[in-house]
GROMACS .gro file of C-alpha atoms in nm:
model
  463
    1MET     CA    1  -0.012   0.018  -0.017
    2LYS     CA    2   0.165   0.314  -0.102
    3THR     CA    3   0.099   0.634   0.109
    4ASP     CA    4   0.218   0.971  -0.035
    5ASN     CA    5   0.421   1.259   0.151
    6LEU     CA    6   0.163   1.426   0.363
    7TRP     CA    7   0.320   1.772   0.255
    8LEU     CA    8   0.218   1.731  -0.106
    9LYS     CA    9  -0.154   1.701   0.015
   10TYR     CA   10  -0.201   1.992   0.253
   11THR     CA   11  -0.334   2.335   0.152
   12GLU     CA   12  -0.236   2.661   0.300
   13GLU     CA   13  -0.497   2.613   0.552
   14ASP     CA   14  -0.342   2.280   0.670
   15MET     CA   15  -0.012   2.455   0.692
   16THR     CA   16  -0.141   2.676   0.928
   17LYS     CA   17  -0.308   2.433   1.159
   18VAL     CA   18   0.003   2.229   1.149
   19LYS     CA   19   0.213   2.506   1.297
   20GLU     CA   20  -0.044   2.583   1.562
   21VAL     CA   21  -0.050   2.213   1.673
   22CYS     CA   22   0.337   2.181   1.652
   23ASP     CA   23   0.392   2.535   1.831
   24ARG     CA   24   0.171   2.386   2.108
   25TYR     CA   25   0.360   2.039   2.110
   26LYS     CA   26   0.674   2.201   2.145
   27GLN     CA   27   0.594   2.389   2.449
   28CYS     CA   28   0.445   2.086   2.612
   29LEU     CA   29   0.760   1.934   2.547
   30ASP     CA   30   0.979   2.201   2.707
   31ASN     CA   31   0.772   2.209   2.989
   32GLY     CA   32   0.731   1.821   3.089
   33LYS     CA   33   1.093   1.669   3.052
   34THR     CA   34   0.960   1.421   3.342
   35GLU     CA   35   0.679   1.236   3.419
   36ARG     CA   36   0.587   1.448   3.733
   37GLU     CA   37   0.623   1.795   3.496
   38CYS     CA   38   0.403   1.608   3.248
   39VAL     CA   39   0.135   1.527   3.498
   40SER     CA   40   0.143   1.889   3.682
   41GLN     CA   41   0.111   2.016   3.316
   42VAL     CA   42  -0.199   1.800   3.215
   43VAL     CA   43  -0.368   1.877   3.519
   44LYS     CA   44  -0.328   2.244   3.473
   45MET     CA   45  -0.455   2.232   3.125
   46ALA     CA   46  -0.730   1.998   3.244
   47GLN     CA   47  -0.850   2.244   3.508
   48GLN     CA   48  -0.856   2.524   3.252
   49GLN     CA   49  -1.087   2.302   3.047
   50GLY     CA   50  -1.339   2.267   3.328
   51TYR     CA   51  -1.229   1.906   3.431
   52ARG     CA   52  -1.264   1.832   3.796
   53GLU     CA   53  -1.059   1.599   4.018
   54LEU     CA   54  -1.261   1.271   4.042
   55HIS     CA   55  -1.206   1.169   4.406
   56SER     CA   56  -1.308   1.522   4.524
   57VAL     CA   57  -1.613   1.493   4.309
   58ILE     CA   58  -1.727   1.174   4.491
   59GLU     CA   59  -1.629   1.298   4.830
   60GLN     CA   60  -1.864   1.576   4.800
   61GLY     CA   61  -2.144   1.333   4.706
   62GLY     CA   62  -2.130   1.415   4.330
   63ARG     CA   63  -2.267   1.187   4.058
   64PRO     CA   64  -2.094   1.204   3.725
   65VAL     CA   65  -2.324   1.293   3.436
   66THR     CA   66  -2.313   1.334   3.061
   67GLY     CA   67  -2.091   1.615   2.975
   68ASP     CA   68  -1.862   1.601   3.305
   69LYS     CA   69  -1.482   1.611   3.277
   70LEU     CA   70  -1.245   1.474   3.516
   71TYR     CA   71  -0.919   1.333   3.616
   72ALA     CA   72  -0.730   1.138   3.864
   73VAL     CA   73  -0.395   1.134   3.952
   74GLN     CA   74  -0.147   0.848   4.091
   75MET     CA   75   0.144   0.985   4.261
   76ASP     CA   76   0.213   1.273   4.065
   77LYS     CA   77   0.352   1.040   3.777
   78SER     CA   78   0.035   0.903   3.595
   79VAL     CA   79  -0.294   1.061   3.515
   80VAL     CA   80  -0.628   0.973   3.362
   81LEU     CA   81  -0.876   1.200   3.207
   82PHE     CA   82  -1.241   1.143   3.144
   83GLN     CA   83  -1.535   1.296   2.928
   84MET     CA   84  -1.871   1.137   3.022
   85GLY     CA   85  -2.073   1.040   2.752
   86LYS     CA   86  -2.448   0.976   2.691
   87LYS     CA   87  -2.422   0.598   2.752
   88PRO     CA   88  -2.351   0.424   3.094
   89VAL     CA   89  -1.954   0.374   3.139
   90SER     CA   90  -2.030  -0.014   3.173
   91GLN     CA   91  -2.118  -0.002   2.789
   92GLY     CA   92  -1.743   0.088   2.698
   93MET     CA   93  -1.528   0.358   2.677
   94ARG     CA   94  -1.293   0.514   2.398
   95ILE     CA   95  -0.966   0.533   2.546
   96LEU     CA   96  -0.642   0.648   2.401
   97GLY     CA   97  -0.331   0.530   2.613
   98ALA     CA   98   0.025   0.636   2.614
   99HIS     CA   99   0.308   0.665   2.846
  100ILE     CA  100   0.479   0.991   2.963
  101ASP     CA  101   0.859   0.826   3.075
  102SER     CA  102   1.148   0.824   2.852
  103PRO     CA  103   1.476   0.698   2.857
  104ARG     CA  104   1.707   0.888   3.089
  105ILE     CA  105   1.954   0.908   3.368
  106ASP     CA  106   1.857   0.894   3.721
  107VAL     CA  107   2.050   1.017   4.013
  108LYS     CA  108   2.147   0.739   4.283
  109GLN     CA  109   2.024   0.757   4.660
  110ASN     CA  110   2.416   0.815   4.773
  111PRO     CA  111   2.521   1.010   4.464
  112LEU     CA  112   2.737   1.316   4.577
  113TYR     CA  113   3.113   1.222   4.569
  114GLU     CA  114   3.464   1.402   4.507
  115SER     CA  115   3.721   1.268   4.259
  116ASP     CA  116   4.071   1.445   4.238
  117GLY     CA  117   3.908   1.807   4.253
  118PHE     CA  118   3.590   1.709   4.052
  119ALA     CA  119   3.230   1.666   4.214
  120TYR     CA  120   3.029   1.434   4.077
  121LEU     CA  121   2.674   1.271   4.111
  122ASP     CA  122   2.642   0.904   4.061
  123THR     CA  123   2.383   0.766   3.847
  124HIS     CA  124   2.179   0.476   3.715
  125TYR     CA  125   2.048   0.483   3.366
  126TYR     CA  126   1.652   0.426   3.313
  127GLY     CA  127   1.524   0.238   3.004
  128GLY     CA  128   1.714   0.116   2.682
  129ILE     CA  129   1.985   0.366   2.565
  130LYS     CA  130   2.279   0.368   2.382
  131LYS     CA  131   2.514   0.482   2.682
  132TYR     CA  132   2.785   0.637   2.460
  133GLN     CA  133   2.485   0.877   2.328
  134TRP     CA  134   2.476   1.052   2.659
  135THR     CA  135   2.830   1.182   2.677
  136THR     CA  136   2.951   1.543   2.595
  137ILE     CA  137   2.631   1.685   2.567
  138PRO     CA  138   2.458   1.940   2.794
  139LEU     CA  139   2.249   1.805   3.053
  140ALA     CA  140   1.980   1.933   3.275
  141LEU     CA  141   1.865   1.838   3.629
  142HIS     CA  142   1.501   1.798   3.708
  143GLY     CA  143   1.302   1.662   3.975
  144VAL     CA  144   1.225   1.670   4.360
  145ALA     CA  145   1.376   1.628   4.687
  146VAL     CA  146   1.156   1.550   4.938
  147LYS     CA  147   1.249   1.643   5.330
  148LYS     CA  148   1.178   1.440   5.651
  149ASP     CA  149   0.892   1.693   5.739
  150GLY     CA  150   0.739   1.620   5.395
  151THR     CA  151   0.851   1.962   5.217
  152VAL     CA  152   0.874   1.885   4.840
  153VAL     CA  153   1.131   2.074   4.664
  154LYS     CA  154   1.116   2.095   4.300
  155ILE     CA  155   1.444   2.119   4.125
  156SER     CA  156   1.523   2.254   3.776
  157ILE     CA  157   1.862   2.330   3.659
  158GLY     CA  158   1.980   2.356   3.293
  159GLU     CA  159   1.699   2.501   3.108
  160LYS     CA  160   1.695   2.895   3.175
  161ASP     CA  161   1.980   3.070   2.952
  162ASP     CA  162   2.150   3.193   3.276
  163ASP     CA  163   2.171   2.835   3.417
  164PRO     CA  164   2.443   2.634   3.415
  165VAL     CA  165   2.447   2.269   3.267
  166PHE     CA  166   2.607   1.947   3.335
  167VAL     CA  167   2.782   1.699   3.151
  168ILE     CA  168   2.905   1.338   3.128
  169THR     CA  169   3.272   1.350   3.010
  170ASP     CA  170   3.416   1.097   2.730
  171LEU     CA  171   3.783   1.015   2.672
  172LEU     CA  172   3.991   1.231   2.437
  173ILE     CA  173   4.040   1.053   2.077
  174HIS     CA  174   4.418   1.105   2.131
  175LEU     CA  175   4.391   0.864   2.411
  176ALA     CA  176   4.109   0.654   2.306
  177GLY     CA  177   4.282   0.355   2.102
  178GLU     CA  178   4.183   0.103   2.371
  179GLN     CA  179   3.846   0.229   2.394
  180MET     CA  180   3.772   0.223   2.068
  181ALA     CA  181   3.848  -0.131   1.992
  182LYS     CA  182   3.557  -0.174   2.234
  183LYS     CA  183   3.194  -0.340   2.126
  184ALA     CA  184   2.955   0.018   2.116
  185ASP     CA  185   2.789  -0.151   2.474
  186VAL     CA  186   3.071  -0.161   2.663
  187VAL     CA  187   3.257   0.190   2.486
  188ILE     CA  188   3.081   0.348   2.803
  189THR     CA  189   2.980   0.148   3.126
  190GLY     CA  190   2.685   0.207   3.325
  191GLU     CA  191   2.950   0.331   3.618
  192LYS     CA  192   3.110   0.590   3.374
  193LEU     CA  193   2.785   0.780   3.358
  194ASP     CA  194   2.856   1.021   3.619
  195LEU     CA  195   2.719   1.359   3.603
  196LEU     CA  196   3.006   1.641   3.656
  197ILE     CA  197   2.875   1.917   3.880
  198GLY     CA  198   3.164   2.133   4.016
  199ASN     CA  199   3.535   2.208   4.021
  200ARG     CA  200   3.541   2.479   4.273
  201PRO     CA  201   3.666   2.418   4.641
  202LEU     CA  202   3.521   2.572   4.944
  203LYS     CA  203   3.780   2.761   5.140
  204GLN     CA  204   3.849   2.608   5.478
  205SER     CA  205   4.096   2.510   5.712
  206GLU     CA  206   4.332   2.213   5.706
  207GLU     CA  207   4.176   2.075   5.995
  208GLU     CA  208   3.841   2.031   5.806
  209ASP     CA  209   3.746   1.785   5.539
  210LYS     CA  210   3.985   1.775   5.232
  211GLU     CA  211   3.666   1.709   4.991
  212ALA     CA  212   3.649   2.102   4.968
  213VAL     CA  213   3.458   2.075   4.642
  214ARG     CA  214   3.191   1.847   4.742
  215ALA     CA  215   3.166   2.046   5.033
  216ASN     CA  216   3.127   2.356   4.815
  217ILE     CA  217   2.855   2.169   4.623
  218LEU     CA  218   2.662   2.082   5.002
  219LYS     CA  219   2.685   2.473   5.036
  220LEU     CA  220   2.498   2.566   4.747
  221LEU     CA  221   2.257   2.318   4.769
  222SER     CA  222   2.166   2.457   5.120
  223GLU     CA  223   2.182   2.785   5.006
  224CYS     CA  224   1.946   2.761   4.710
  225TYR     CA  225   1.746   2.492   4.794
  226GLY     CA  226   1.727   2.399   5.159
  227ILE     CA  227   1.878   2.068   5.125
  228GLU     CA  228   2.095   1.847   5.294
  229GLU     CA  229   2.286   1.570   5.153
  230GLU     CA  230   2.057   1.288   5.343
  231ASP     CA  231   1.758   1.466   5.101
  232PHE     CA  232   1.888   1.261   4.837
  233LEU     CA  233   1.765   0.952   5.004
  234SER     CA  234   1.425   1.084   4.939
  235ALA     CA  235   1.461   1.248   4.610
  236ASP     CA  236   1.346   1.180   4.239
  237LEU     CA  237   1.600   1.353   4.024
  238GLU     CA  238   1.630   1.262   3.644
  239ILE     CA  239   1.940   1.391   3.405
  240VAL     CA  240   1.788   1.475   3.071
  241PRO     CA  241   1.897   1.678   2.788
  242ALA     CA  242   1.915   2.043   2.828
  243GLY     CA  243   1.746   2.280   2.603
  244LYS     CA  244   1.413   2.334   2.422
  245ALA     CA  245   1.269   2.154   2.121
  246ARG     CA  246   1.377   2.293   1.816
  247ASP     CA  247   1.254   2.304   1.425
  248LEU     CA  248   1.470   2.060   1.219
  249GLY     CA  249   1.592   2.118   0.835
  250PHE     CA  250   1.580   2.426   0.630
  251ASP     CA  251   1.197   2.363   0.577
  252LYS     CA  252   1.126   2.333   0.936
  253SER     CA  253   0.920   2.005   0.840
  254MET     CA  254   1.052   1.836   1.149
  255ILE     CA  255   1.115   1.871   1.532
  256LEU     CA  256   1.411   1.781   1.720
  257ALA     CA  257   1.375   1.735   2.087
  258TYR     CA  258   1.420   1.495   2.374
  259GLY     CA  259   1.132   1.266   2.497
  260HIS     CA  260   0.916   1.233   2.179
  261ASP     CA  261   0.890   0.861   2.317
  262ASP     CA  262   0.629   0.868   2.432
  263ARG     CA  263   0.504   1.235   2.450
  264VAL     CA  264   0.409   1.268   2.115
  265CYS     CA  265   0.154   1.027   2.171
  266ALA     CA  266   0.073   1.182   2.490
  267PHE     CA  267   0.026   1.543   2.428
  268THR     CA  268  -0.116   1.465   2.103
  269SER     CA  269  -0.383   1.251   2.300
  270VAL     CA  270  -0.450   1.523   2.554
  271PHE     CA  271  -0.519   1.738   2.276
  272ALA     CA  272  -0.764   1.533   2.107
  273MET     CA  273  -0.948   1.535   2.441
  274PHE     CA  274  -0.932   1.904   2.518
  275ASP     CA  275  -1.032   1.987   2.145
  276LEU     CA  276  -1.366   1.768   2.203
  277ALA     CA  277  -1.430   1.924   2.540
  278GLY     CA  278  -1.736   2.130   2.394
  279GLU     CA  279  -1.884   1.805   2.214
  280VAL     CA  280  -2.095   1.547   2.372
  281THR     CA  281  -2.052   1.180   2.290
  282ASP     CA  282  -2.179   0.840   2.310
  283HIS     CA  283  -1.925   0.687   2.494
  284THR     CA  284  -1.729   0.813   2.765
  285LEU     CA  285  -1.424   0.943   2.602
  286CYS     CA  286  -1.097   0.854   2.839
  287CYS     CA  287  -0.723   0.919   2.809
  288ILE     CA  288  -0.452   0.765   3.057
  289LEU     CA  289  -0.096   0.854   3.066
  290ALA     CA  290   0.091   0.618   3.267
  291ASP     CA  291   0.490   0.571   3.416
  292LYS     CA  292   0.706   0.326   3.387
  293GLU     CA  293   0.646   0.163   3.058
  294GLU     CA  294   1.047   0.182   2.954
  295ILE     CA  295   1.106  -0.042   3.219
  296GLY     CA  296   0.819  -0.282   3.222
  297SER     CA  297   0.523  -0.091   3.305
  298VAL     CA  298   0.576  -0.203   3.652
  299GLY     CA  299   0.534  -0.026   3.987
  300ALA     CA  300   0.209   0.154   4.135
  301THR     CA  301   0.220   0.408   3.862
  302GLY     CA  302   0.304   0.164   3.574
  303MET     CA  303   0.017   0.039   3.360
  304ALA     CA  304   0.052  -0.276   3.523
  305SER     CA  305  -0.037  -0.151   3.872
  306GLN     CA  306  -0.432  -0.151   3.964
  307PHE     CA  307  -0.453   0.233   3.959
  308PHE     CA  308  -0.631   0.238   3.622
  309GLU     CA  309  -0.889  -0.037   3.709
  310ASN     CA  310  -0.914   0.110   4.089
  311THR     CA  311  -1.025   0.449   3.895
  312ILE     CA  312  -1.281   0.290   3.676
  313ALA     CA  313  -1.443   0.113   3.982
  314GLU     CA  314  -1.464   0.446   4.161
  315LEU     CA  315  -1.605   0.582   3.823
  316VAL     CA  316  -1.879   0.328   3.777
  317ALA     CA  317  -1.975   0.324   4.130
  318ALA     CA  318  -2.015   0.689   4.134
  319ALA     CA  319  -2.178   0.692   3.802
  320GLU     CA  320  -2.423   0.396   3.817
  321ARG     CA  321  -2.367   0.149   4.107
  322GLU     CA  322  -2.079  -0.031   4.304
  323SER     CA  323  -2.038  -0.356   4.113
  324GLN     CA  324  -1.746  -0.545   4.015
  325LEU     CA  325  -1.932  -0.699   3.719
  326LEU     CA  326  -2.007  -0.327   3.572
  327VAL     CA  327  -1.661  -0.281   3.590
  328ARG     CA  328  -1.549  -0.556   3.392
  329ARG     CA  329  -1.826  -0.462   3.147
  330ALA     CA  330  -1.701  -0.139   3.108
  331LEU     CA  331  -1.308  -0.266   3.060
  332ALA     CA  332  -1.415  -0.542   2.835
  333ASN     CA  333  -1.643  -0.325   2.635
  334SER     CA  334  -1.398  -0.033   2.561
  335LYS     CA  335  -1.197   0.006   2.254
  336MET     CA  336  -0.829   0.161   2.252
  337LEU     CA  337  -0.560   0.291   2.075
  338SER     CA  338  -0.251   0.211   2.242
  339SER     CA  339  -0.050   0.476   2.159
  340ASP     CA  340   0.352   0.476   2.158
  341VAL     CA  341   0.601   0.569   1.861
  342SER     CA  342   0.679   0.360   1.588
  343ALA     CA  343   1.056   0.324   1.442
  344GLY     CA  344   1.074   0.565   1.155
  345PHE     CA  345   1.255   0.436   0.826
  346ASP     CA  346   1.602   0.547   0.821
  347PRO     CA  347   1.768   0.567   0.501
  348LEU     CA  348   2.124   0.534   0.632
  349TYR     CA  349   2.015   0.195   0.804
  350ALA     CA  350   1.793   0.047   0.559
  351ASP     CA  351   1.923  -0.292   0.638
  352ALA     CA  352   1.743  -0.290   0.953
  353TYR     CA  353   1.424  -0.240   0.811
  354GLU     CA  354   1.156  -0.448   0.611
  355LYS     CA  355   1.089  -0.150   0.385
  356LYS     CA  356   0.732  -0.223   0.261
  357ASN     CA  357   0.601  -0.262   0.612
  358ALA     CA  358   0.823   0.011   0.725
  359ALA     CA  359   0.672   0.334   0.918
  360PHE     CA  360   0.772   0.662   0.715
  361LEU     CA  361   0.800   1.017   0.817
  362ALA     CA  362   0.552   1.254   0.706
  363ARG     CA  363   0.308   0.961   0.582
  364GLY     CA  364   0.067   1.012   0.857
  365LEU     CA  365  -0.046   0.807   1.211
  366ALA     CA  366   0.124   0.476   1.199
  367PHE     CA  367  -0.091   0.154   1.324
  368ASN     CA  368   0.097  -0.168   1.442
  369LYS     CA  369  -0.137  -0.459   1.423
  370TYR     CA  370   0.122  -0.655   1.651
  371THR     CA  371   0.451  -0.535   1.802
  372GLY     CA  372   0.689  -0.776   2.001
  373SER     CA  373   0.991  -0.947   1.917
  374ARG     CA  374   1.115  -1.240   1.745
  375GLY     CA  375   0.792  -1.440   1.692
  376LYS     CA  376   0.545  -1.181   1.827
  377ARG     CA  377   0.660  -1.210   2.190
  378GLY     CA  378   0.528  -0.980   2.418
  379SER     CA  379   0.266  -0.847   2.179
  380SER     CA  380  -0.086  -0.754   2.153
  381GLU     CA  381  -0.240  -0.849   1.826
  382ALA     CA  382  -0.525  -0.678   1.703
  383ASN     CA  383  -0.807  -0.900   1.552
  384ALA     CA  384  -0.890  -0.816   1.192
  385GLU     CA  385  -1.218  -0.707   1.237
  386TYR     CA  386  -1.110  -0.435   1.475
  387VAL     CA  387  -0.825  -0.310   1.228
  388ALA     CA  388  -1.105  -0.275   0.963
  389GLU     CA  389  -1.339  -0.084   1.180
  390ILE     CA  390  -1.011   0.155   1.255
  391ARG     CA  391  -0.951   0.173   0.885
  392ARG     CA  392  -1.312   0.287   0.843
  393ILE     CA  393  -1.313   0.525   1.087
  394MET     CA  394  -0.966   0.718   0.970
  395ASP     CA  395  -1.098   0.711   0.620
  396ASP     CA  396  -1.438   0.841   0.674
  397ALA     CA  397  -1.228   1.121   0.883
  398GLY     CA  398  -0.969   1.206   0.579
  399VAL     CA  399  -0.688   1.077   0.827
  400MET     CA  400  -0.391   1.000   0.666
  401TYR     CA  401  -0.227   0.684   0.807
  402GLN     CA  402  -0.034   0.409   0.747
  403PHE     CA  403   0.038   0.053   0.867
  404SER     CA  404   0.388  -0.087   0.996
  405GLU     CA  405   0.612  -0.327   1.175
  406LEU     CA  406   0.927  -0.231   1.405
  407GLY     CA  407   1.197  -0.358   1.174
  408LYS     CA  408   1.296  -0.685   1.019
  409VAL     CA  409   1.162  -1.002   1.195
  410ASP     CA  410   1.509  -1.101   1.348
  411ALA     CA  411   1.652  -0.765   1.392
  412GLY     CA  412   1.491  -0.679   1.732
  413GLY     CA  413   1.152  -0.542   1.844
  414GLY     CA  414   0.992  -0.368   2.109
  415GLY     CA  415   0.638  -0.365   2.327
  416THR     CA  416   0.387  -0.130   2.459
  417ILE     CA  417   0.123  -0.093   2.703
  418ALA     CA  418  -0.131  -0.252   2.456
  419HIS     CA  419  -0.116  -0.594   2.602
  420LEU     CA  420  -0.183  -0.505   2.956
  421LEU     CA  421  -0.510  -0.319   2.829
  422ALA     CA  422  -0.615  -0.627   2.610
  423GLU     CA  423  -0.600  -0.854   2.910
  424TYR     CA  424  -0.956  -0.685   3.005
  425GLY     CA  425  -1.088  -0.817   2.688
  426MET     CA  426  -1.075  -0.473   2.515
  427ASN     CA  427  -0.993  -0.414   2.155
  428VAL     CA  428  -0.675  -0.249   2.139
  429ILE     CA  429  -0.444  -0.181   1.840
  430ASP     CA  430  -0.089   0.015   1.883
  431SER     CA  431  -0.062   0.362   1.709
  432GLY     CA  432   0.125   0.649   1.687
  433VAL     CA  433   0.388   0.860   1.563
  434SER     CA  434   0.707   0.734   1.346
  435VAL     CA  435   1.012   0.862   1.503
  436LEU     CA  436   1.414   0.853   1.385
  437ASN     CA  437   1.676   0.816   1.688
  438MET     CA  438   1.432   0.636   1.917
  439HIS     CA  439   1.575   0.637   2.238
  440ALA     CA  440   1.838   0.848   2.164
  441PRO     CA  441   1.883   1.195   2.368
  442TYR     CA  442   1.762   1.396   2.058
  443GLU     CA  443   1.481   1.216   1.861
  444VAL     CA  444   1.306   1.319   1.531
  445VAL     CA  445   0.930   1.343   1.446
  446SER     CA  446   0.760   1.519   1.129
  447LYS     CA  447   0.526   1.801   1.194
  448ALA     CA  448   0.286   1.658   0.945
  449ASP     CA  449   0.280   1.322   1.165
  450VAL     CA  450   0.213   1.492   1.476
  451TYR     CA  451  -0.109   1.720   1.314
  452GLU     CA  452  -0.242   1.347   1.182
  453ALA     CA  453  -0.177   1.206   1.518
  454VAL     CA  454  -0.437   1.491   1.683
  455ARG     CA  455  -0.665   1.449   1.357
  456GLY     CA  456  -0.662   1.053   1.413
  457TYR     CA  457  -0.705   1.052   1.750
  458MET     CA  458  -1.011   1.301   1.741
  459ALA     CA  459  -1.178   1.097   1.505
  460PHE     CA  460  -1.120   0.771   1.726
  461LEU     CA  461  -1.296   0.904   1.981
  462ARG     CA  462  -1.580   1.055   1.787
  463ALA     CA  463  -1.657   0.719   1.615
   0.00000   0.00000   0.00000
């Protein structure tokens, strides 16, 4: 099946809409470099759209009715949005699902140390990365430190023009003969990914601690943030590329940024929900943005937790009646787009792809009937009837789309949150935006695909 480059089809009006959507998306990326920041941003936008916190509504004895807009948050790292439809929730929802965590480098619990006049933070990488890609680029520090009294100190260093940045160093080429002979996965080891954070010693007497650079860092942390070294024990600190999302190419047709995987699907899903805020649909609309997908969707904020099911149970009990059977029906009767990025075809590495089943940038929303790896392991495969329904929805709405797989059969593969929702018996298919450099510090998407994603998600929600 041949799909033309979208730029050849767009009118001037389309071009204007593409720019509006992508400017909106770039701003969201700049303000949401961690899952906490994404949740905070989505909640703020939701409240501006008239959304109310679900549990507060329930505590006040409220009963969700058609047109109500509600949200629920799990530990500030996952969020779910609802727009109540005409039909009971137990008759099924239209669900958009994505994840808001991205590959990165985390700070360890006891991270601060000094070595030969340099101060470092010890780290542990998060998700699948090529470790060598994270050296010698400007890095920022985002997150929170929670003090013993419960005070939450927000930290964001490296994004403002007058902020300092940080770096992970690498060996100079003149001395790297032995290093260059190593395999790519061990050129830089995990324990070498320590963050360089200082070199200036604190002036002190000879009788005091000799680690004067480390002492100076602790002094600055105390003065600027009111935190002590022990507060690292109860901190969530993430190291991410510094800087804003940027237009890519002479034609400004693409976006270069950190975190397209999977925030390009998350924010476009949110845009679709908010753009339908003034409509009343038959089915309840739902958007779930989950944490921890990059490490298996585990933990209390991952899709494998009970957060989503518990929230549906609360919603059903408030809107209909308390019944586990109705909760099961609500989940089984739902239909979902599990939105995660697809591997965009890269001509420079064409050997890794099977071209006629590859996703291409600027050719629309990419659907994957199945994901997984080597024999579809870890996959949730959509049935043919549901695929046909999705095709009809997209065609009727004039949405440009394509079908793809993630590389050659034996080349590798990947998974999404789809299989976790499919366990409830609902129809689920993987969809998303094609990306170059997936899991690298800076990834590439086409602006046209971002625009088509919003259009496709809106069409699905309306159907």
